[in-house]
GROMACS .gro file of C-alpha atoms in nm:
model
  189
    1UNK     CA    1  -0.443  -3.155   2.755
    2UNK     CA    2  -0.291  -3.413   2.982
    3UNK     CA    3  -0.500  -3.654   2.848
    4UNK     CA    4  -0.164  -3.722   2.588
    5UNK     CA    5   0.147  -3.890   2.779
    6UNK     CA    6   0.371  -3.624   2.680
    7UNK     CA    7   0.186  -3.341   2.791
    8UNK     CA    8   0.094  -3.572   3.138
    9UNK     CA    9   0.480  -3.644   3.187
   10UNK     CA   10   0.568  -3.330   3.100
   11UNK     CA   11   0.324  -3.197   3.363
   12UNK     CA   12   0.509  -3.482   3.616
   13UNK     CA   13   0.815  -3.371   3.521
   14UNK     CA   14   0.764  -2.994   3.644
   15UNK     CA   15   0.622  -3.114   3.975
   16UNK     CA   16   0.905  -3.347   4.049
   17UNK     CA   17   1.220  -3.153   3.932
   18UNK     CA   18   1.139  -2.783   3.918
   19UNK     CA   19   0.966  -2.732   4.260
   20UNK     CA   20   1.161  -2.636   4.558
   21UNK     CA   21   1.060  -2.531   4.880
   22UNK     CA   22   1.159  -2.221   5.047
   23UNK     CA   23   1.079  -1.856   5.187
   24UNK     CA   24   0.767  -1.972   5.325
   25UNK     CA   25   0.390  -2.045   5.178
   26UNK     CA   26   0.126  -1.804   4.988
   27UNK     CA   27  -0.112  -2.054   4.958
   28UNK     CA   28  -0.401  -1.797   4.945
   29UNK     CA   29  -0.271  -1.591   4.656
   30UNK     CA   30  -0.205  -1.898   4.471
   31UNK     CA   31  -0.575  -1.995   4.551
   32UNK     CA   32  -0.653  -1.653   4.449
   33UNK     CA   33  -0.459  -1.583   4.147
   34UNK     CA   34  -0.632  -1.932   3.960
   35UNK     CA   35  -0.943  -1.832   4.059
   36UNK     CA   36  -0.889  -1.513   3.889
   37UNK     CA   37  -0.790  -1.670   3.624
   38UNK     CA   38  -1.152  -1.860   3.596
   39UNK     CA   39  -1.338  -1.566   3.659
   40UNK     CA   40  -1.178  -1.345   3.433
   41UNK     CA   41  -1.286  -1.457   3.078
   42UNK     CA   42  -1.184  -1.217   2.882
   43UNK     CA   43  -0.801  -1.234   3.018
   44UNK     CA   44  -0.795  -1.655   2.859
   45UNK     CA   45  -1.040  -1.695   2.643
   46UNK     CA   46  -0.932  -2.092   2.620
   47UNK     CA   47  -1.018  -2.080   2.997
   48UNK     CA   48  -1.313  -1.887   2.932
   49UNK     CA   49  -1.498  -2.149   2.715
   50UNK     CA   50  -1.418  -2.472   2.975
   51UNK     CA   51  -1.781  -2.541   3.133
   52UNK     CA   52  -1.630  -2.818   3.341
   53UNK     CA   53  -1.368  -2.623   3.548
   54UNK     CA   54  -1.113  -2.819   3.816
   55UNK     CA   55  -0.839  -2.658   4.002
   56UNK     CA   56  -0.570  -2.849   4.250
   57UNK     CA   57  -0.450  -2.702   4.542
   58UNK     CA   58  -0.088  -2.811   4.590
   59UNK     CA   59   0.112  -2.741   4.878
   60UNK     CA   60   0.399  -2.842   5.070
   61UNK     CA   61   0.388  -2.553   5.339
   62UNK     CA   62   0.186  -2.436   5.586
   63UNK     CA   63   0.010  -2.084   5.488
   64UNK     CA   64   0.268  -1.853   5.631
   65UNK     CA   65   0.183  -1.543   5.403
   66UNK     CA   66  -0.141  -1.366   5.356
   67UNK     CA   67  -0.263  -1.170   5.076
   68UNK     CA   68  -0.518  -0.951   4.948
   69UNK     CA   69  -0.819  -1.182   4.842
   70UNK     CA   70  -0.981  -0.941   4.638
   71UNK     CA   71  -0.726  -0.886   4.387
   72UNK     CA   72  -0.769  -0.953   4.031
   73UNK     CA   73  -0.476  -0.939   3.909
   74UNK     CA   74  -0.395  -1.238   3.656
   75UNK     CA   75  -0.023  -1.261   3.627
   76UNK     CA   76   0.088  -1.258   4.049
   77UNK     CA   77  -0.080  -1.245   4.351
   78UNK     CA   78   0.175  -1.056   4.621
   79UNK     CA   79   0.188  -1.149   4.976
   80UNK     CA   80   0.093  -0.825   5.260
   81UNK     CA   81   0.134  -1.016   5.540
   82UNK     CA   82   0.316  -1.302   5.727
   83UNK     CA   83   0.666  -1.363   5.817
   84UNK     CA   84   0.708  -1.687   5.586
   85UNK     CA   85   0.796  -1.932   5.878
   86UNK     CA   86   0.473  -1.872   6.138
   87UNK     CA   87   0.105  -2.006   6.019
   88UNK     CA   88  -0.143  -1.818   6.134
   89UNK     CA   89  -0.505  -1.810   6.159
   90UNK     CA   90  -0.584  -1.479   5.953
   91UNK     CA   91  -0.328  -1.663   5.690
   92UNK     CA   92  -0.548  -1.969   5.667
   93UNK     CA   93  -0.875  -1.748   5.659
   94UNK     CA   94  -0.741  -1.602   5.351
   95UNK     CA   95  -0.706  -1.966   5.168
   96UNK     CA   96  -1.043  -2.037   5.293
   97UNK     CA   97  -1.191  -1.719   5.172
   98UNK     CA   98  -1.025  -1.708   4.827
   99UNK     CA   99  -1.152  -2.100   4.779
  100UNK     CA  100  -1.479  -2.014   4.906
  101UNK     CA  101  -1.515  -1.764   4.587
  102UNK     CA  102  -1.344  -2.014   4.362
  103UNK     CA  103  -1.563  -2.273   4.457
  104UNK     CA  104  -1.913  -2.098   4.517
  105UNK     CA  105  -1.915  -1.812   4.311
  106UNK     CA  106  -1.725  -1.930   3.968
  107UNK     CA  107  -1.785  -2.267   4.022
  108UNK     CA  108  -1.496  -2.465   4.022
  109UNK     CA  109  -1.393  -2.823   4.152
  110UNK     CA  110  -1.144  -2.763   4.329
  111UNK     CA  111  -0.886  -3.081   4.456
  112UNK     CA  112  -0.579  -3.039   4.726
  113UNK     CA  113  -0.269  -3.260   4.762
  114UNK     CA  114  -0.081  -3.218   5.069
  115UNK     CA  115   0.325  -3.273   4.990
  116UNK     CA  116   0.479  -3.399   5.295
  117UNK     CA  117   0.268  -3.192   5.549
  118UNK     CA  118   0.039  -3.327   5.808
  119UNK     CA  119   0.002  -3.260   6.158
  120UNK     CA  120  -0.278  -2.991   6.232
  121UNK     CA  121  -0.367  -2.608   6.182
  122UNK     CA  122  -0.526  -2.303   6.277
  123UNK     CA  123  -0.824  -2.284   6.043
  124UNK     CA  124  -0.967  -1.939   5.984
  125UNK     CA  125  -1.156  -1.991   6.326
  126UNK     CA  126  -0.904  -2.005   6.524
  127UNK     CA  127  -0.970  -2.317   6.583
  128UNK     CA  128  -0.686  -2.642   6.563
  129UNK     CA  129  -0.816  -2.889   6.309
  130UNK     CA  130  -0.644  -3.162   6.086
  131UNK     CA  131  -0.475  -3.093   5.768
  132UNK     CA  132  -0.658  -3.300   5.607
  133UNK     CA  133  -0.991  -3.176   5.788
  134UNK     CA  134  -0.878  -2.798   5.711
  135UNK     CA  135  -0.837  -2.858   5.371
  136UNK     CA  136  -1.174  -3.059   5.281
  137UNK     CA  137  -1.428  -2.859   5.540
  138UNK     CA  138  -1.260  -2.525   5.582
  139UNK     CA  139  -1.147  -2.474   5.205
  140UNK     CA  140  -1.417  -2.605   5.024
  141UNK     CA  141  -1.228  -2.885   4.847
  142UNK     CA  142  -1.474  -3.145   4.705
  143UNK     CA  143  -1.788  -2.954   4.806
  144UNK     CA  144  -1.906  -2.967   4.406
  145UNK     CA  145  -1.829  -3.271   4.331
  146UNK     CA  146  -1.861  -3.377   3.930
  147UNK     CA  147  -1.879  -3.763   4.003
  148UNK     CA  148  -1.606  -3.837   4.227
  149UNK     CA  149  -1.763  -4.120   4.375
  150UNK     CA  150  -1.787  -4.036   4.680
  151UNK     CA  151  -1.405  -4.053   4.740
  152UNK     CA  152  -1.184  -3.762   4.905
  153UNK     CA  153  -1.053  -3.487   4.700
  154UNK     CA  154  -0.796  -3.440   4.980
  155UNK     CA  155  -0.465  -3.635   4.832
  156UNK     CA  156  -0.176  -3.649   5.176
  157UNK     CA  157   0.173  -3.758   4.944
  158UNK     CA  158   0.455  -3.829   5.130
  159UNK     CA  159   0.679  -3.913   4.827
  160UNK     CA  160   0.710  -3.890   4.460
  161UNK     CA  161   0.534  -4.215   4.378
  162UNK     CA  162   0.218  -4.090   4.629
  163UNK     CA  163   0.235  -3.769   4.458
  164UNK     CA  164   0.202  -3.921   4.140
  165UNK     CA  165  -0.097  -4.178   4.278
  166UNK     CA  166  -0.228  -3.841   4.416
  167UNK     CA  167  -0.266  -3.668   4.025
  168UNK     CA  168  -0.375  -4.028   3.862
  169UNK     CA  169  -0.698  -4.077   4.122
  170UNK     CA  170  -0.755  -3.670   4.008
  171UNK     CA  171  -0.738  -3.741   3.645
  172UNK     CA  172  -0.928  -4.050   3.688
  173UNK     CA  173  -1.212  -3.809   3.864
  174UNK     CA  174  -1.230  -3.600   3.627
  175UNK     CA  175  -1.203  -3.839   3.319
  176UNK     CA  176  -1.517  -4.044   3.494
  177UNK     CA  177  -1.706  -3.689   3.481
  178UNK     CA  178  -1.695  -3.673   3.098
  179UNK     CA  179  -1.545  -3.350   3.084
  180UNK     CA  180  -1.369  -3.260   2.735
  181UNK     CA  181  -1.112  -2.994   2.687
  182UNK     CA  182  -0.894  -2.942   2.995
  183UNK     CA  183  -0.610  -2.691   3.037
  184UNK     CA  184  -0.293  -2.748   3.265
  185UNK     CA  185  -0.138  -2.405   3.352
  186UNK     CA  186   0.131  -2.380   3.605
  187UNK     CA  187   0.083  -2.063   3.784
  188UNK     CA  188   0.400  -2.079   3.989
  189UNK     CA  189   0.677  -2.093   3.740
   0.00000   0.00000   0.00000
């Protein structure tokens, strides 16, 4: 519940001192492996029972890994392609296809912040699009929106204090939606 300070700075905390980059980006499996985690109910039961479900992409990396996005495994998601330095557009196709499920099929809001990355990418069409653009038309993020407002669910943080800004206007979305009984799990450590 980061509702409660402690649990919210606690939460802060993680992001800001435990994360590292390094070895490249599996975005898609970590799109993949929460989304398992939503549509698997009887692997969480505490995630089974939320009706208002919310998921946030965060990534300071290009995708430079693929995976398997039909794996339903709940504990790791492993990478079977990719060099971890080039992006790709089969890479990015797997991010887009694992948030398409998330999103569509188990019904999730799903939010991205962008950690010191802009510039553009391959999107699963080969085409070169935006980061921002990539993220908000090619991955589905903010395409069910609760009662956002009208107001991007695409966060670009440059530093710790945007970062921060970046989870408050996320928390203030989903406060404004009435939802009760949210879970924080961090599926990297």
């Amino acid at each position: 519940d980061v509702t409660n300070d402690t649990n919210l700075d606690y939460v802060k905390s993680v992001i800001n001192n435990r994360l590292s980059a390094g070895g490249g980006t599996n975005t898609a499996g970590g799109v993949r492996l929460s989304d398992n985690l939503f549509s698997q109910g009887s692997a969480n039961s505490a995630i089974r029972r939320i009706q208002n479900r919310y998921a946030v992409l965060l990534t300071d990396g290009e995708p430079t890994f693929g995976c398997n996005t039909n794996s339903t495994n709940v504990n790791t998601i492993d990478k079977n392609k990719g060099d971890g330095m080039n992006v790709s557009w089969q890479y990015t196709k797997d991010v887009e296809t694992a948030a398409n499920t998330m999103v569509n099929s188990h019904k999730v809001d799903l939010f991205a912040i962008s950690y010191g990355l802009n510039g553009s990418i391959p999107n699963g069409k080969n085409q070169t699009v935006s980061i921002t653009s990539w993220l908000q038309n090619d991955c589905y993020v903010g395409t069910r929106p609760a009662d956002k407002g009208g107001a991007s669910d695409v966060f670009m943080a440059g530093d710790s204090e945007a970062l921060n800004s970046a989870f408050d206007s996320i928390l203030t979305s989903i406060d404004h939606s009435g939802s009760e009984g949210e879970a924080v799990s961090d599926v990297i450590s």
